[in-house]
mmCIF file of C-alpha atoms (C1' of nucleotides) and ligand atoms in Angstrom:
data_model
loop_
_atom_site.group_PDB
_atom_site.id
_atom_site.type_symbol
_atom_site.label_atom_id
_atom_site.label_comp_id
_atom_site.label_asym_id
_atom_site.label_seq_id
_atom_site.Cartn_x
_atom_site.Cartn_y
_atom_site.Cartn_z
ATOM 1 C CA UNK A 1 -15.682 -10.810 -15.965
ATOM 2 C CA UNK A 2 -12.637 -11.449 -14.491
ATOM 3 C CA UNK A 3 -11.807 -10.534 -11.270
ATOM 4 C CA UNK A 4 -8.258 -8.815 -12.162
ATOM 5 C CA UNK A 5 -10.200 -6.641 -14.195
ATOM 6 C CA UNK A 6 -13.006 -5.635 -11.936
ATOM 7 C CA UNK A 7 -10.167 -4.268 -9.913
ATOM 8 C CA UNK A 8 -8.607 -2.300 -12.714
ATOM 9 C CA UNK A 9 -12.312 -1.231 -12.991
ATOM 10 C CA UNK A 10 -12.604 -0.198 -9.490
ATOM 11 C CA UNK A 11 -9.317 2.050 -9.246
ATOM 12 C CA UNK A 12 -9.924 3.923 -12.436
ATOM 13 C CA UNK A 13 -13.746 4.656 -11.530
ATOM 14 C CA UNK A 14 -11.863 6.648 -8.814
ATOM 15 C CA UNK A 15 -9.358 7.857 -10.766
ATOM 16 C CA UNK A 16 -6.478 6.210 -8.938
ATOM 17 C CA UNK A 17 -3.941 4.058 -11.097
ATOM 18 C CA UNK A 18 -4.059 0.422 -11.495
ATOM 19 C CA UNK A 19 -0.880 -0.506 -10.095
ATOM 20 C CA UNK A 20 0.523 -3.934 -9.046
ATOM 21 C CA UNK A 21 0.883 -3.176 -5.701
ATOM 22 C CA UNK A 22 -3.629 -1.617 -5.328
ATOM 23 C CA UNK A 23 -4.208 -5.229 -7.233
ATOM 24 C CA UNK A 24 -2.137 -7.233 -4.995
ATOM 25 C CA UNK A 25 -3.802 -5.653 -1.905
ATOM 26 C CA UNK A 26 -7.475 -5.913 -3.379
ATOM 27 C CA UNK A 27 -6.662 -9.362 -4.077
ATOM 28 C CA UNK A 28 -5.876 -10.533 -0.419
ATOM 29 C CA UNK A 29 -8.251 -8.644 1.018
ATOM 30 C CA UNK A 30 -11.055 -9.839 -1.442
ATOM 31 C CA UNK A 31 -9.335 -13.715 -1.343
ATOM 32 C CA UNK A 32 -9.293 -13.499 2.730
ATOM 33 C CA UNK A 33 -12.844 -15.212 3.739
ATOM 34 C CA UNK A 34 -13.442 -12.668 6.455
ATOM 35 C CA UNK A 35 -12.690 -8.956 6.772
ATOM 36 C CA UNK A 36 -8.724 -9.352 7.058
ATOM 37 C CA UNK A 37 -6.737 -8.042 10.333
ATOM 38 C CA UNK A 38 -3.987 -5.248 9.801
ATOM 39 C CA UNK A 39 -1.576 -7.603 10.814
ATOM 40 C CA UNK A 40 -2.394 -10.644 9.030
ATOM 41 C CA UNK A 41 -1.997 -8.258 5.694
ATOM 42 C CA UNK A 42 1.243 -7.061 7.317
ATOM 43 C CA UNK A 43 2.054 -10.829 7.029
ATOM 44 C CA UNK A 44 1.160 -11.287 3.733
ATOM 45 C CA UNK A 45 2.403 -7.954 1.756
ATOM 46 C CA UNK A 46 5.931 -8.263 3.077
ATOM 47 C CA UNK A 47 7.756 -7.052 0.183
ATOM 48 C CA UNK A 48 5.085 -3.690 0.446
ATOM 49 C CA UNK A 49 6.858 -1.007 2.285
ATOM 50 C CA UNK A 50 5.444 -0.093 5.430
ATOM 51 C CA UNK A 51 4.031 3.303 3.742
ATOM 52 C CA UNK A 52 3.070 2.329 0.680
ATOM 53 C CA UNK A 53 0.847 -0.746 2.650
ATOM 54 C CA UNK A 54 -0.323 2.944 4.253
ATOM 55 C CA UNK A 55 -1.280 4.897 1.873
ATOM 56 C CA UNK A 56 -2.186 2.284 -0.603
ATOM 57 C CA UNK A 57 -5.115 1.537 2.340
ATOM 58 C CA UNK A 58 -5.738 4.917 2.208
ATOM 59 C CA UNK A 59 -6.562 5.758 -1.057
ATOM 60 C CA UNK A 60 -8.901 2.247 -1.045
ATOM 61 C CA UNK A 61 -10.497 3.302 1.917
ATOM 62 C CA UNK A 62 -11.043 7.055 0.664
ATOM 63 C CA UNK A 63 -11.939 5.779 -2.198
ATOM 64 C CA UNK A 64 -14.503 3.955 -1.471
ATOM 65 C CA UNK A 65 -13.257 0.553 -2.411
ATOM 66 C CA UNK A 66 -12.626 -1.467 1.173
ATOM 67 C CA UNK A 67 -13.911 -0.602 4.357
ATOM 68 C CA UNK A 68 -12.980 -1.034 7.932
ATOM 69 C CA UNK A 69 -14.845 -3.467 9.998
ATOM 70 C CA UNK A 70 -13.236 -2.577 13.371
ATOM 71 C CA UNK A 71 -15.303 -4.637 15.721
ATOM 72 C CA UNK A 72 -13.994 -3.834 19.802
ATOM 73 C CA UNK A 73 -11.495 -1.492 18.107
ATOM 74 C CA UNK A 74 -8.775 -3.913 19.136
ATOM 75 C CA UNK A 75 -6.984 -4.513 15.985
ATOM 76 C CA UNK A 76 -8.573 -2.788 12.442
ATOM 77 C CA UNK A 77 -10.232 -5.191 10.075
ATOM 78 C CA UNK A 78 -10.586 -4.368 6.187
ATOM 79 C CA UNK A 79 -13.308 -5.981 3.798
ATOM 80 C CA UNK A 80 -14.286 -5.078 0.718
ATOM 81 C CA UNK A 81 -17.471 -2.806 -0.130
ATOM 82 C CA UNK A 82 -20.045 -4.316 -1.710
ATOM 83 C CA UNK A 83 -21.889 -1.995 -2.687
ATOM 84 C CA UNK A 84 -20.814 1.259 -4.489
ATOM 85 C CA UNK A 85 -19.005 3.702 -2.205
ATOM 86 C CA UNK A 86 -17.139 6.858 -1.478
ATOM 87 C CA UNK A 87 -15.122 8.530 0.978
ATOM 88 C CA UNK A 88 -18.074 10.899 2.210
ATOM 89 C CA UNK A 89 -20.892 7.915 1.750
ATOM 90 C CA UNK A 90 -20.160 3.881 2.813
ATOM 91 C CA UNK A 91 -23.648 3.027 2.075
ATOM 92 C CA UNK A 92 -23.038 -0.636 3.892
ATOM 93 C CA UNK A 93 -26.669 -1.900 4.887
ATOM 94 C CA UNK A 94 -24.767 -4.851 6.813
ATOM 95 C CA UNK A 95 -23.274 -5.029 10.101
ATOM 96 C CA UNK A 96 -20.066 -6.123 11.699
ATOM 97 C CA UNK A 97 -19.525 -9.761 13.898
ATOM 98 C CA UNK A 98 -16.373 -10.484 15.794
ATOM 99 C CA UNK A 99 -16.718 -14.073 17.700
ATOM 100 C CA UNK A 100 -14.803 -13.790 20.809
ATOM 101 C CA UNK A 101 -13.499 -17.136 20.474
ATOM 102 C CA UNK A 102 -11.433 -17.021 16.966
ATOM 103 C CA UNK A 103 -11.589 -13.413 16.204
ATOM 104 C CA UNK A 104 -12.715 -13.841 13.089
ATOM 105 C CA UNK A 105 -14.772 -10.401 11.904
ATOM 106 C CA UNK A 106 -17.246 -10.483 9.062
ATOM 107 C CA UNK A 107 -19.620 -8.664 7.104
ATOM 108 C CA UNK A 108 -23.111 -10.187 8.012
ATOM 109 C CA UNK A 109 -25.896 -9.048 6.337
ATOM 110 C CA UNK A 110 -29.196 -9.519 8.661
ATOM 111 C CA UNK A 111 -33.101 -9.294 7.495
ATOM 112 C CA UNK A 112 -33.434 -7.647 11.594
ATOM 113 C CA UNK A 113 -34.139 -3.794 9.837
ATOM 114 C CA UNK A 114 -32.254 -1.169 12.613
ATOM 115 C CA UNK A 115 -34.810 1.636 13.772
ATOM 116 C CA UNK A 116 -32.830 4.014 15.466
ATOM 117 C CA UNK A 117 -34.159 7.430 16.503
ATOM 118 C CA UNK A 118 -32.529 10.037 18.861
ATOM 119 C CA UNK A 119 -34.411 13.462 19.715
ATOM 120 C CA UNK A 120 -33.272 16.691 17.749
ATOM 121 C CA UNK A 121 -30.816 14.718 15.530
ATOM 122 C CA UNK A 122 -30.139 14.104 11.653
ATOM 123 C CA UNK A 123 -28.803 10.537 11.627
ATOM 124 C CA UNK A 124 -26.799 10.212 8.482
ATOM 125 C CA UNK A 125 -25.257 6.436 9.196
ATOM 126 C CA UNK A 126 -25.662 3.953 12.100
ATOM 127 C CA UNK A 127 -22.567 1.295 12.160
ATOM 128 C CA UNK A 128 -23.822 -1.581 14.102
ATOM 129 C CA UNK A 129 -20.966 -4.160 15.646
ATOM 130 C CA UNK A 130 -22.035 -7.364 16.793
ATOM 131 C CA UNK A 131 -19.801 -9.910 18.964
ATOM 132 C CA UNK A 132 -20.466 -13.283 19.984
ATOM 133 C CA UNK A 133 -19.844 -16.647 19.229
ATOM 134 C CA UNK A 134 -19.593 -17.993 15.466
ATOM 135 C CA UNK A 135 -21.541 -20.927 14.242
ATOM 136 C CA UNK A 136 -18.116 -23.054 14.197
ATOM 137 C CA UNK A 137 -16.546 -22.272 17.664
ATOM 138 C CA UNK A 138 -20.331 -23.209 19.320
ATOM 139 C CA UNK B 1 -23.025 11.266 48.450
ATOM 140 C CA UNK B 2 -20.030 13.251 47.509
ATOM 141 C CA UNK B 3 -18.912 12.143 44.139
ATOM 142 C CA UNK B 4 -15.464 11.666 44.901
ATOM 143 C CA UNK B 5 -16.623 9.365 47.796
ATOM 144 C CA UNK B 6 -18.830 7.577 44.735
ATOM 145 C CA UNK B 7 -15.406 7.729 42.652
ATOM 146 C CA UNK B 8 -13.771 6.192 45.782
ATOM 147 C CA UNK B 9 -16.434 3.427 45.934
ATOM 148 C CA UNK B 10 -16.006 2.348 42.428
ATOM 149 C CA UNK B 11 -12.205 2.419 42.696
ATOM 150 C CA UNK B 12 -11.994 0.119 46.175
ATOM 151 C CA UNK B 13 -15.309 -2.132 44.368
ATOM 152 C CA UNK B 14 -12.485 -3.039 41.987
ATOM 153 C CA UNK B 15 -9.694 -3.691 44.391
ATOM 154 C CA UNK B 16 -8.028 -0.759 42.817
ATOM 155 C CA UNK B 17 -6.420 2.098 44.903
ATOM 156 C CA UNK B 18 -7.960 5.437 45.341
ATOM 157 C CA UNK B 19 -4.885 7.284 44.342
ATOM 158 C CA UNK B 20 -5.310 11.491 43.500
ATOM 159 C CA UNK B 21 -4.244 10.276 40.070
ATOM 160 C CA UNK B 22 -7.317 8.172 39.513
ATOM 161 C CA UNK B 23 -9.695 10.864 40.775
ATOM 162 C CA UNK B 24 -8.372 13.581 39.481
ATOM 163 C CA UNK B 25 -8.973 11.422 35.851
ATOM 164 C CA UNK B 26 -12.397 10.477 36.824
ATOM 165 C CA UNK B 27 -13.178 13.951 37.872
ATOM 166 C CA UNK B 28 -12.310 15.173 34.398
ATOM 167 C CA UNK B 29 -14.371 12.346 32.621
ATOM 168 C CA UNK B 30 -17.236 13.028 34.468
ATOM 169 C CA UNK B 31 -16.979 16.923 34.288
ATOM 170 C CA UNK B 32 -16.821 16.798 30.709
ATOM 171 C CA UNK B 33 -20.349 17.396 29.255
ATOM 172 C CA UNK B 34 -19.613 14.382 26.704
ATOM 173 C CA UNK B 35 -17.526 11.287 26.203
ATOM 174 C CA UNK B 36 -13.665 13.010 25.974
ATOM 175 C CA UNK B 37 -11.507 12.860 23.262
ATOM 176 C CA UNK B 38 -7.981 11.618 24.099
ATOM 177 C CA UNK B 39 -6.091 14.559 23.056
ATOM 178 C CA UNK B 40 -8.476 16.708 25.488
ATOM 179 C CA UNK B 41 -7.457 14.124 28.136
ATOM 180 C CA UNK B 42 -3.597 15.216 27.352
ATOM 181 C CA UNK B 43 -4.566 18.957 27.654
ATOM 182 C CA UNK B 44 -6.546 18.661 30.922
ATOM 183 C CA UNK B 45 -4.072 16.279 32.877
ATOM 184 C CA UNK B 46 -0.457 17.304 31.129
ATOM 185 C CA UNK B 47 1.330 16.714 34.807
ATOM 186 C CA UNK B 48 0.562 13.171 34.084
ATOM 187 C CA UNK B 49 3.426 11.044 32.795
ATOM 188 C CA UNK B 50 2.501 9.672 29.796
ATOM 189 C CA UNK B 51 2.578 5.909 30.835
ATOM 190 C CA UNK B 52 0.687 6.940 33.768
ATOM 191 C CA UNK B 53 -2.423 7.733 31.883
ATOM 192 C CA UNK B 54 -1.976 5.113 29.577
ATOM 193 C CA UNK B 55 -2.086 2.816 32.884
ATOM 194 C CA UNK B 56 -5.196 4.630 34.208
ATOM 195 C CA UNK B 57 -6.820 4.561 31.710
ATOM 196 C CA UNK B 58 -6.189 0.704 31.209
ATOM 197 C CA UNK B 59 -7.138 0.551 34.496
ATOM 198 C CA UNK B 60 -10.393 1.642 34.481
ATOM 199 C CA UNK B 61 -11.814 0.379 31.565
ATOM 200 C CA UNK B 62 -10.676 -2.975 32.940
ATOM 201 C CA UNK B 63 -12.410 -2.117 35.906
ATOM 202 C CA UNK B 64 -15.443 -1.178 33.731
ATOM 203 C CA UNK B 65 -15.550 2.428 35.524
ATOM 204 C CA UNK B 66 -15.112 4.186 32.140
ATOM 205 C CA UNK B 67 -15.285 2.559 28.540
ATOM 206 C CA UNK B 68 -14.769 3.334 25.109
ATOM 207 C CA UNK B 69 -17.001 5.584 22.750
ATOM 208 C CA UNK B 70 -15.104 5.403 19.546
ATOM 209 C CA UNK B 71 -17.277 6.437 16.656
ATOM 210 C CA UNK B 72 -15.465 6.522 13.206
ATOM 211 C CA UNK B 73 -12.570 5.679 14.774
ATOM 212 C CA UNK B 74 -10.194 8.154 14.361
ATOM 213 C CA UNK B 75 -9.434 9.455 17.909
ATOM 214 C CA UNK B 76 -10.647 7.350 21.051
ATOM 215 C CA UNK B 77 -13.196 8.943 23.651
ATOM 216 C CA UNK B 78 -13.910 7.711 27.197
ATOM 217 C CA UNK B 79 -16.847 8.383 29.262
ATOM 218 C CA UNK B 80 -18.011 6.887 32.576
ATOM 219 C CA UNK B 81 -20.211 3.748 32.677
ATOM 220 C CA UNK B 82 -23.423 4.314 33.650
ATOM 221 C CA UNK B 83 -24.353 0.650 34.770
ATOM 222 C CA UNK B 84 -22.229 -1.520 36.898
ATOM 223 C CA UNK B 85 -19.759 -2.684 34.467
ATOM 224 C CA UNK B 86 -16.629 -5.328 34.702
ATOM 225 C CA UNK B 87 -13.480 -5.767 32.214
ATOM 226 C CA UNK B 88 -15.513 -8.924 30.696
ATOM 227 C CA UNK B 89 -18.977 -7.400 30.125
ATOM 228 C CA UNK B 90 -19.857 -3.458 29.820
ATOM 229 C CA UNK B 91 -23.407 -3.673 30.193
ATOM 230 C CA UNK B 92 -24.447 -0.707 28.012
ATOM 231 C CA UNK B 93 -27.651 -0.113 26.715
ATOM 232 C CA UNK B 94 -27.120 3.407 25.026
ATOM 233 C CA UNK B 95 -26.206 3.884 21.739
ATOM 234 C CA UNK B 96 -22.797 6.403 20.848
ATOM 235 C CA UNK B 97 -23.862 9.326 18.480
ATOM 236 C CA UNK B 98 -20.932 11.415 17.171
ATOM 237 C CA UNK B 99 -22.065 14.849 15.386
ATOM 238 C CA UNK B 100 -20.076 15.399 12.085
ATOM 239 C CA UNK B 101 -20.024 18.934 12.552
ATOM 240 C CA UNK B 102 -18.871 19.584 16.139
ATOM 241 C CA UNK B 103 -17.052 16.050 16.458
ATOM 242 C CA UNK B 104 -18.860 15.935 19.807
ATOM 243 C CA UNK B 105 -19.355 12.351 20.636
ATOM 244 C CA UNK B 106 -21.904 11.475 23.263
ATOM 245 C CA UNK B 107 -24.054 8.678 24.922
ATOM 246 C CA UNK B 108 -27.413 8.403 24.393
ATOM 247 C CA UNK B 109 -30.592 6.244 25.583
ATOM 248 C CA UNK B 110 -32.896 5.655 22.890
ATOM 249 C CA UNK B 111 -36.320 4.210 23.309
ATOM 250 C CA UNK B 112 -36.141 1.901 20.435
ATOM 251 C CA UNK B 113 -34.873 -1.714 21.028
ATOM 252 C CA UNK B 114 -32.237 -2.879 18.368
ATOM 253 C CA UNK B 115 -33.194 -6.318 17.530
ATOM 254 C CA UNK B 116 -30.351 -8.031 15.607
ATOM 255 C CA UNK B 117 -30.245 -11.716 14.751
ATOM 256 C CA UNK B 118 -27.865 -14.166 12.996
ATOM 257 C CA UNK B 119 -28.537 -17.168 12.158
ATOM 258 C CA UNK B 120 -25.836 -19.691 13.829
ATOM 259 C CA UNK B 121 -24.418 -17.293 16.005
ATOM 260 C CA UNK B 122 -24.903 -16.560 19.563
ATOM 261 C CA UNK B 123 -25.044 -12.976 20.365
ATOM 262 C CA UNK B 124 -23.281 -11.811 23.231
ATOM 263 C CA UNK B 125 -23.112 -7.973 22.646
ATOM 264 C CA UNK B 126 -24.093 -5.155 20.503
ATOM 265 C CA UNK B 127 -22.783 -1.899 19.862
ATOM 266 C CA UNK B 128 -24.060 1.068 17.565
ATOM 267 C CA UNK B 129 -22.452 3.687 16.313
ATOM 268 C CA UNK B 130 -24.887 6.555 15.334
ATOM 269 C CA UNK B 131 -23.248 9.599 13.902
ATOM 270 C CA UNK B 132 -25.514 12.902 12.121
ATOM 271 C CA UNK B 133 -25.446 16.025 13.066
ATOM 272 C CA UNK B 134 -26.278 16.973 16.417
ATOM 273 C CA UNK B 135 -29.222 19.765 17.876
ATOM 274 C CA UNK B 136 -26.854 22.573 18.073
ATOM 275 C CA UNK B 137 -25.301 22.219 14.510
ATOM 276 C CA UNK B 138 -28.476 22.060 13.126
ATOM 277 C "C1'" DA C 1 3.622 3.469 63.263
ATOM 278 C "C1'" DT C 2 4.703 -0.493 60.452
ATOM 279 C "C1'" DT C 3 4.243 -3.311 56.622
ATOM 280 C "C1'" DT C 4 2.868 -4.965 52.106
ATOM 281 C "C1'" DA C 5 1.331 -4.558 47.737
ATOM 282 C "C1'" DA C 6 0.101 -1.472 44.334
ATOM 283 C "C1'" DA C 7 0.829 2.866 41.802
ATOM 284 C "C1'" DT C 8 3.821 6.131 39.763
ATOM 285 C "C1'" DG C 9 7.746 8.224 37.113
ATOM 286 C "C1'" DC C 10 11.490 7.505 34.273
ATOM 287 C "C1'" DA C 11 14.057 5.237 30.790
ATOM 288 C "C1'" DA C 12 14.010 2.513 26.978
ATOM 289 C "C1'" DC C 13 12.388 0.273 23.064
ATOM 290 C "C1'" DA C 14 8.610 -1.190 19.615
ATOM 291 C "C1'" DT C 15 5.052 -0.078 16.609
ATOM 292 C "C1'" DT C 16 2.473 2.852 13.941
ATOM 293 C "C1'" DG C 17 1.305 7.365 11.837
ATOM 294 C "C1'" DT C 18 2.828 10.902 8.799
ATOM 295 C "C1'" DT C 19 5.410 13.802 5.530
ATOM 296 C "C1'" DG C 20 8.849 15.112 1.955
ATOM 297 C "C1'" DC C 21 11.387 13.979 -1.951
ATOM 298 C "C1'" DG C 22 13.771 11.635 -5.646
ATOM 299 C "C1'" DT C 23 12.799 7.771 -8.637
ATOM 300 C "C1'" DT C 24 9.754 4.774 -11.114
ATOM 301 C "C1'" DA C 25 5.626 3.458 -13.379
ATOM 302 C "C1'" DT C 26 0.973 4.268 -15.339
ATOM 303 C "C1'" DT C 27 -1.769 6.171 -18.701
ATOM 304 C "C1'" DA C 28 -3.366 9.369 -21.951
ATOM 305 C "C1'" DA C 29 -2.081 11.886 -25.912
ATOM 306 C "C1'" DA C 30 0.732 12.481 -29.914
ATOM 307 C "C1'" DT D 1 4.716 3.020 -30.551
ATOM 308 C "C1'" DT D 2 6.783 6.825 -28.465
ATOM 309 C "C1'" DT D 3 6.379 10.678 -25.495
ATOM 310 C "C1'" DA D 4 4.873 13.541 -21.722
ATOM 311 C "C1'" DA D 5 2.300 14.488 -17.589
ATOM 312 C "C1'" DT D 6 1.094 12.885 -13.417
ATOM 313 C "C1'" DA D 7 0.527 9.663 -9.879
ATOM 314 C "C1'" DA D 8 2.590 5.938 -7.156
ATOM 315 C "C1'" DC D 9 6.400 4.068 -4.804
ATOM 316 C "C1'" DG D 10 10.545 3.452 -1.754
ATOM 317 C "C1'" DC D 11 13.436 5.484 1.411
ATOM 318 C "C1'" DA D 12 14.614 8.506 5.091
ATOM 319 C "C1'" DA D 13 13.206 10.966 8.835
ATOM 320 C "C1'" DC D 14 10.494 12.355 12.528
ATOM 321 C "C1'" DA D 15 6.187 12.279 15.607
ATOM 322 C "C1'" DA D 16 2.996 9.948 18.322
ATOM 323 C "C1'" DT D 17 1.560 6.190 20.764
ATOM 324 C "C1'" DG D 18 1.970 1.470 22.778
ATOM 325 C "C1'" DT D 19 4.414 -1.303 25.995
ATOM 326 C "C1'" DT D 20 7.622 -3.091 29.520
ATOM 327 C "C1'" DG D 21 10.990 -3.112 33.433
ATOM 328 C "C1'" DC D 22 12.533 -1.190 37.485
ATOM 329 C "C1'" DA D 23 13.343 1.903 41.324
ATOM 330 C "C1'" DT D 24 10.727 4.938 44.239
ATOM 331 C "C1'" DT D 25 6.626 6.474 46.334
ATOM 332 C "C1'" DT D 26 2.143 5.866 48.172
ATOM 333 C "C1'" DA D 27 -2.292 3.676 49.797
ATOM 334 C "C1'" DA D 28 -4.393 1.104 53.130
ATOM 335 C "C1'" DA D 29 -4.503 -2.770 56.142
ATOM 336 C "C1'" DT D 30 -2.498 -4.304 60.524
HETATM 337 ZN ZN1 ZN E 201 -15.480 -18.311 15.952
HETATM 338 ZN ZN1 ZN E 202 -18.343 -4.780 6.297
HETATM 339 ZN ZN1 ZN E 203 -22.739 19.111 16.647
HETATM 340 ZN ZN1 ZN E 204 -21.213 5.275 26.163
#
DNA sequence: ATTTAAATGCAACATTGTTGCGTTATTAAA
DNA sequence: TTTAATAACGCAACAATGTTGCATTTAAAT
């Protein structure tokens, strides 16, 4: 299928148009080989206005459709979901990783299965951000 | 020990003045029964110019005296470090749980180890991000 | 008490968040 | 294909926060 049209998919599964401007977006963020900095979209999406670049992250976030992969909470990173998501549930089973060195942040998935358990609590997500030094900056 | 001669200790460790300011934010940090929202920061210290916390704060999370909780990351919370931390490595070993009902974020020591590997990379850090609903909400 | 370097407050500007509203575009229905 | 309803967009405007420079005040060493 092509990829234009998985978009276009995408949006309407969440009821929100297919517009130009949600295809361009998905399409750098899906193109960029890591989860893509604010700024660097900022860079490419010149011609957006500053509030439609806003709300158009918005209503991809909310909807389920890219997710934010803030690693040191810095600068905010966006990548797309992989799996099926919504505003209330980003069922991501991977984890974040920032290298120090070039900043890049990706979406890793790991085999390493994360047991966490804390007394007298419902855990309903754990987000796990790793940072360290990528395989090419060793 | 008095614990604003411990909050004077941790200040001079750093090379950074004791100053009332600096206290009188650490005091708050402490007091509060769980990592402090931002806007609660505002509330509790409004005689402080606003560059003035913005400083402090900078200050002593570079000094690793407080750091970070940010779960979700919509508004910032600060707590004190429990281990002896620096601006290049906050030694934590607890885990930050944020309860979706109360928005109560808070650190927590959990018995289970969180083993995480990636192939090719070298691990320098790792930070979860637990959030549920807490024993109270329940 | 004196001195030095750091901390603070104020002003100023940059960046980002946020909302309202008129215009434009999408999409479903006719 | 045309039309109509509704959502998206661009622009303006304002709020909140980030950031820096500089003059004044203060901490702490001498
Ligand atoms: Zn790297
Ligand atoms: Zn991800
Ligand atoms: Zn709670
Ligand atoms: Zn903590």
């Amino acid at each position: 299928m092509n990829v234009e049209t998985k978009f276009i998919e995408l949006l309407r599964d969440r009821n929100l148009k297919a517009t130009p401007k949600r295809l361009e977006l998905l399409t750098v963020v899906a193109a960029f080989n890591s989860a893509i900095p604010y700024s660097e979209l900022q860079k490419k999406l010149k011609h957006f206005d500053r509030v439609t670049l806003y709300r158009t992250l918005h209503a991809l976030l909310d909807g389920g459709i890219i997710h934010k992969a803030s690693v040191s909470s810095d600068e905010v990173y966006y990548a797309m979901c992989k799996e099926y998501c919504t505003s209330e549930c980003h069922n991501h089973k991977h984890v974040h990783f920032k290298c120090v060195e070039c900043l890049e942040v990706s979406c890793v998935n790991t085999t390493n299965t994360i047991q966490i358990q804390i007394p007298n609590v419902q855990i309903q997500q754990v987000d796990v951000e790793v940072s360290g030094v990528c395989s090419k900056c060793m």
